C-alpha cells in the first residue's frame, strides 16, 4: 500500500515539533549585549620554568589579564600544573577590585615542581569550564608554558598516554567551544611550538610567543579583544623625557562599557587623567581602576562619557613607552527573523539588522556613522560563502537576499568599525523542503488509503505534542536556577584551625551543583563530589548525599541519600571520611 501522498502531513508534524523545540531559543539571532567571559588560566609551574620563564612573565600575564576583566560578571579560574595539579581555583565571579587583588595574591603563592605533563593542566581546565561555565558567557582557556613535557620516569605515565589525554581535551574543547589561547615562554630558546600551535589551531584560539614582559600588553590585549570581538587600538609610542606628555584618548560614544588603556615602559610611569571637560580625574577613583606592576600599567575607565579624554604620562628619560587601548562595548547585534519560513528559488528575503543594548534597539546616528555591515551567506552543501553589502541608514543595516537555488543556506550579519565588531548568530534559510515536496507524484485513488491511516496519523501527532511537552518541562526543570549564597567554612579537626568564611553565590549555577565545585575543586576534598545541591520550592535547596560523607543538621547525622530540604539560615556540616576535616555550610538569601 502506497502512502507517500500523505508524506506532507507527517512533514508538517515534524515541522511543528521542530518549532516547539525552538521556542526557548527565540533569541538565537541575537549576539550578547554586555560580553562576559568564563576564563581559565593554565600555567606550567615545573622546574623548567626557571629557564624558559626567568622573569616570571607567566605571573605578569595572568595578573594583567585579571586586571582587564570586568567587574560586571566576568569569571576566572586557574590551574597550576606539573605532572599533576599543584593548585587550582574553580571559576569565581569578579565583583570588586578586592576580588582581583586576592586572585593576584594567590598567583604569587605558586611554587615549582619537578615534572611536566601538559595534558594534565589542559584536561583540568576543560573540567573547570564544564563545571562552572554560564550559558550567556563566552568560555576560553589561556595556557602559559614552554610546551615541553618531562614525565616522571618512576610513574606509569608515558608520552603515548599523555598524548591521548591531550587529544581528548582538544576534542572536548572543540566540541564545547572552548578556544585555547597559548602563550609560549621562550627565554631559553627551547620552546616546543608544534604542540602549542596544535592546541590553538584546532580549538579556534591563537598562538603567541614571547621572551620578554614587554610583549604582554600586546598579547593579552589581543586575546581579550579577539575573544570579545573587539579591536586593539594603538594609541601612540612615546620616548620618555622626564616630563608629563599628553596622550589623547577618544571615546567615540556612550555605549563604551569599559576602556582598557595599557601602558608599557622599562621603568614605572606616572599618569594623570582628564575628562572631556578638562577636569582632572583622580586615579584610582570610583570609575577609574588602576593597576601597575614591573611590566605594565593599566588604566580602566568604567562607563566613560564620550569625547576626547586626555592621559598625561611621565616616563624616565629615553624610555620607550607603548600605549594601546581596548574598548568593551555594551552592545549586541540582532538579525530580525524573516516572517516567512518556507522558501524557494527566486524568493526575496528582506534583511534587517540593528544594534541593541539591554534588549533595546539603539538609535544613535553617531554610533552607526562609522560602521559598515555585510550579510554572510554560506551554502551549506558545498560550503561556498558569499558576502552581500548592507545599507547603513543611521538606525540599522538593511538589504535583501535573493535565493539562488533550492538549497539550504546559513546567513548571519557582521557589523564593524575601527574599534569593535559584532555578529549575529546564524539563521537557516531552507529552500530545499518545498523543492522536494513539489516533485511530480503519481495520482492515487484515496479509496486505496484506509481511514485508519488518518486515525493513526492523528494519534501520532498527539503523541508528538505530549512528548514535546515533557521534553520542554524537563529542560525547564534542568535549567531551574538557584538564588542566595552558601557560606563555606572548612575546619581541620586535627588542629582546630578554620578557614576564613567564603561566600559562594549560587545564581551562577543552573540545574544542580556539586559541593566540590563550591570548594574550588580542591583535590583533597574530592569526596564531596557525591554531595549535590538542587533548587527546591519556595527558595529552598535540596541536598543529596550519594557517598560516604556524613551530613549533620542541628548536631545530628541525617540520611540525605534521598534528599533533605535546606531552608533560609539553615546550617549543615559535612564531615569527610578520607581526610579529617569538616565543612560548615550556611544558606543565606
Coordinates of N, CA and C in Angstrom, one line a residue, residues 202-308:
X202 N 43.5 23.9 16.5 CA 42.3 23.0 16.5 C 41.2 23.4 17.3
X203 N 41.3 24.4 18.2 CA 40.2 24.8 19.1 C 39.7 26.2 18.8
X204 N 40.3 26.9 17.8 CA 39.9 28.3 17.5 C 40.5 29.3 18.3
X205 N 41.6 29.0 19.0 CA 42.3 30.1 19.7 C 43.5 30.7 18.9
X206 N 44.5 31.2 19.5 CA 45.6 31.8 18.8 C 46.9 31.4 19.6
X207 N 48.0 31.4 18.9 CA 49.3 31.1 19.5 C 50.2 32.3 19.5
X208 N 50.8 32.6 20.6 CA 51.7 33.7 20.8 C 53.0 33.2 21.4
X209 N 54.1 33.9 21.2 CA 55.4 33.5 21.8 C 56.1 34.8 22.3
X210 N 56.8 34.7 23.4 CA 57.4 35.8 23.9 C 58.7 35.4 24.8
X211 N 59.6 36.4 24.8 CA 60.8 36.2 25.7 C 60.9 37.3 26.7
X212 N 60.0 38.3 26.6 CA 60.0 39.4 27.5 C 58.7 39.9 27.9
X213 N 58.6 40.5 29.1 CA 57.3 41.0 29.6 C 56.8 42.2 28.8
X214 N 57.7 42.8 28.0 CA 57.3 43.9 27.2 C 56.2 43.6 26.2
X215 N 56.1 42.3 25.8 CA 55.1 41.8 24.9 C 53.8 41.6 25.5
X216 N 53.7 41.6 26.8 CA 52.4 41.2 27.5 C 51.2 42.0 27.1
X217 N 51.3 43.4 27.2 CA 50.1 44.2 26.9 C 49.6 43.9 25.5
X218 N 50.5 43.7 24.5 CA 50.1 43.4 23.2 C 49.4 42.1 23.1
X219 N 50.0 41.1 23.7 CA 49.4 39.7 23.7 C 48.1 39.6 24.4
X220 N 48.1 40.1 25.6 CA 46.9 40.0 26.4 C 45.8 40.8 25.8
X221 N 46.1 42.0 25.3 CA 45.1 42.9 24.7 C 44.5 42.1 23.5
X222 N 45.3 41.5 22.7 CA 44.9 40.8 21.5 C 44.0 39.6 21.9
X223 N 44.3 38.9 22.9 CA 43.5 37.7 23.4 C 42.1 38.3 23.8
X224 N 42.2 39.3 24.7 CA 41.0 39.9 25.2 C 40.1 40.4 24.1
X225 N 40.7 41.1 23.1 CA 39.9 41.7 22.0 C 39.4 40.6 21.1
X226 N 40.2 39.6 20.8 CA 39.8 38.6 19.8 C 38.6 37.8 20.4
X227 N 38.7 37.5 21.7 CA 37.6 36.7 22.3 C 36.3 37.4 22.4
X228 N 36.3 38.8 22.6 CA 35.1 39.5 22.8 C 34.7 40.3 21.6
X229 N 35.4 40.0 20.4 CA 35.0 40.6 19.2 C 35.3 42.1 19.2
X230 N 36.4 42.5 19.8 CA 36.9 43.8 19.9 C 38.1 44.0 19.0
X231 N 38.6 45.2 19.0 CA 39.9 45.5 18.2 C 40.8 46.3 19.1
X232 N 42.1 45.9 19.1 CA 43.1 46.7 19.8 C 43.4 48.0 19.0
X233 N 43.4 49.1 19.7 CA 43.6 50.4 19.1 C 45.0 50.9 19.5
X234 N 46.0 50.9 18.7 CA 47.3 51.5 19.0 C 47.1 53.0 19.2
X235 N 47.5 53.5 20.4 CA 47.3 54.9 20.7 C 48.5 55.7 20.3
X236 N 49.7 55.4 20.8 CA 50.9 56.1 20.5 C 52.1 55.4 21.0
X237 N 53.3 55.7 20.5 CA 54.5 55.3 21.1 C 55.3 56.6 21.4
X238 N 55.7 56.6 22.7 CA 56.4 57.8 23.2 C 57.9 57.4 23.6
X239 N 58.7 58.4 23.6 CA 60.0 58.3 24.3 C 60.0 59.2 25.5
X240 N 60.2 58.6 26.7 CA 60.1 59.4 27.9 C 61.1 60.6 27.9
X241 N 60.7 61.7 28.4 CA 61.6 62.9 28.6 C 61.7 63.4 30.0
X242 N 61.1 62.7 30.9 CA 61.1 63.1 32.3 C 60.0 64.1 32.6
X243 N 59.2 64.5 31.6 CA 58.1 65.4 31.8 C 56.8 64.7 31.5
X244 N 55.7 65.3 31.9 CA 54.4 64.8 31.5 C 54.1 65.1 30.0
X245 N 53.7 64.1 29.3 CA 53.4 64.2 27.9 C 51.9 63.8 27.6
X246 N 51.3 64.6 26.8 CA 49.8 64.4 26.5 C 49.6 63.3 25.6
X247 N 48.6 62.5 25.9 CA 48.1 61.4 25.0 C 46.6 61.5 24.9
X248 N 46.1 61.7 23.7 CA 44.6 61.9 23.5 C 43.9 60.5 23.4
X249 N 42.9 60.4 24.1 CA 42.1 59.1 24.2 C 40.6 59.5 23.7
X250 N 40.2 59.0 22.6 CA 38.9 59.3 22.0 C 37.9 58.2 22.4
X251 N 36.9 58.6 23.2 CA 35.8 57.7 23.5 C 34.7 58.0 22.5
X252 N 34.4 57.1 21.5 CA 33.5 57.5 20.4 C 32.1 57.7 20.7
X253 N 31.5 57.0 21.7 CA 30.1 57.1 22.0 C 29.8 56.6 23.4
X254 N 28.6 56.7 23.8 CA 28.2 56.4 25.2 C 28.0 54.9 25.4
X255 N 28.2 54.1 24.4 CA 28.0 52.6 24.6 C 29.2 51.9 25.0
X256 N 30.3 52.6 25.2 CA 31.6 52.0 25.7 C 31.4 51.7 27.2
X257 N 31.4 50.4 27.5 CA 31.2 49.9 28.8 C 32.5 50.1 29.6
X258 N 33.6 49.8 29.0 CA 35.0 49.9 29.7 C 36.0 50.3 28.6
X259 N 37.0 51.1 29.0 CA 38.1 51.4 28.1 C 39.4 50.9 28.9
X260 N 40.1 49.9 28.3 CA 41.3 49.4 29.0 C 42.5 50.1 28.3
X261 N 43.2 50.9 29.0 CA 44.4 51.6 28.5 C 45.6 51.0 29.1
X262 N 46.4 50.3 28.3 CA 47.6 49.6 28.8 C 48.9 50.4 28.4
X263 N 49.8 50.5 29.4 CA 51.0 51.3 29.2 C 52.2 50.5 29.6
X264 N 53.1 50.3 28.6 CA 54.3 49.5 28.9 C 55.5 50.4 28.8
X265 N 56.4 50.3 29.8 CA 57.7 51.0 29.8 C 58.7 50.2 30.6
X266 N 59.9 50.5 30.3 CA 61.0 49.8 31.0 C 61.1 50.2 32.5
X267 N 60.5 51.3 32.9 CA 60.5 51.8 34.3 C 59.1 52.2 34.6
X268 N 58.8 52.4 35.9 CA 57.5 52.8 36.3 C 57.2 54.2 35.7
X269 N 55.9 54.4 35.4 CA 55.5 55.7 34.9 C 54.5 56.4 35.9
X270 N 54.3 57.7 35.7 CA 53.3 58.4 36.4 C 52.2 58.8 35.4
X271 N 51.0 58.9 35.9 CA 49.9 59.2 34.9 C 48.9 60.1 35.6
X272 N 48.3 61.0 34.8 CA 47.2 61.8 35.2 C 46.1 61.7 34.1
X273 N 44.9 61.9 34.5 CA 43.7 61.7 33.7 C 42.8 62.9 33.7
X274 N 42.4 63.3 32.5 CA 41.5 64.4 32.4 C 40.3 64.1 31.5
X275 N 39.1 64.4 32.0 CA 37.8 64.1 31.3 C 37.7 65.1 30.1
X276 N 36.7 64.9 29.2 CA 36.5 65.8 28.1 C 36.3 67.2 28.4
X277 N 35.7 67.5 29.6 CA 35.5 68.9 30.0 C 36.8 69.5 30.7
X278 N 37.9 68.8 30.6 CA 39.2 69.3 31.1 C 39.4 69.1 32.6
X279 N 38.4 68.5 33.3 CA 38.6 68.2 34.7 C 39.5 67.1 35.0
X280 N 40.4 67.2 36.0 CA 41.3 66.1 36.3 C 40.6 65.1 37.1
X281 N 40.7 63.8 36.8 CA 40.0 62.7 37.4 C 41.1 62.0 38.3
X282 N 40.7 61.7 39.5 CA 41.7 61.0 40.4 C 41.9 59.6 39.9
X283 N 43.1 59.1 40.0 CA 43.5 57.8 39.7 C 44.1 57.1 40.9
X284 N 43.4 56.0 41.4 CA 42.1 55.5 41.0 C 41.0 56.2 41.7
X285 N 39.8 55.9 41.2 CA 38.6 56.5 41.8 C 37.4 55.6 41.5
X286 N 36.2 56.0 41.8 CA 35.0 55.1 41.6 C 34.9 54.5 40.2
X287 N 35.2 55.4 39.2 CA 35.0 55.0 37.8 C 36.3 54.8 37.1
X288 N 37.4 54.7 37.8 CA 38.7 54.6 37.2 C 39.5 53.5 38.0
X289 N 39.8 52.4 37.4 CA 40.6 51.3 38.1 C 42.0 51.5 37.6
X290 N 43.0 51.3 38.5 CA 44.4 51.5 38.1 C 45.2 50.4 38.8
X291 N 46.0 49.8 37.9 CA 46.9 48.7 38.4 C 48.3 48.8 37.8
X292 N 49.3 48.5 38.5 CA 50.6 48.5 37.9 C 51.5 47.4 38.4
X293 N 52.5 47.1 37.6 CA 53.5 46.1 38.1 C 54.8 46.5 37.4
X294 N 55.8 45.6 37.5 CA 57.1 45.9 36.9 C 57.0 45.8 35.4
X295 N 55.9 45.2 34.9 CA 55.8 45.0 33.4 C 54.8 46.0 32.7
X296 N 53.9 46.5 33.4 CA 52.8 47.2 32.8 C 52.1 48.1 33.8
X297 N 51.3 49.1 33.2 CA 50.4 49.9 34.0 C 49.0 49.8 33.2
X298 N 47.9 49.7 33.9 CA 46.6 49.6 33.3 C 45.7 50.6 33.9
X299 N 45.1 51.4 33.0 CA 44.0 52.3 33.5 C 42.7 51.8 32.8
X300 N 41.7 51.5 33.6 CA 40.4 51.1 33.1 C 39.4 52.2 33.4
X301 N 38.8 52.7 32.4 CA 37.7 53.7 32.6 C 36.4 53.0 32.5
X302 N 35.6 53.1 33.6 CA 34.3 52.5 33.7 C 33.2 53.4 33.2
X303 N 32.4 53.0 32.2 CA 31.3 53.8 31.6 C 31.8 55.2 31.3
X304 N 32.8 55.4 30.6 CA 33.3 56.8 30.3 C 32.4 57.6 29.4
X305 N 32.3 58.9 29.7 CA 31.5 59.7 28.8 C 32.2 59.8 27.4
X306 N 31.4 60.0 26.4 CA 32.0 60.1 25.1 C 32.7 61.4 25.0
X307 N 33.8 61.5 24.1 CA 34.5 62.7 23.9 C 36.0 62.5 24.0
X308 N 36.7 63.6 23.9 CA 38.2 63.5 23.9 C 38.8 63.6 25.3

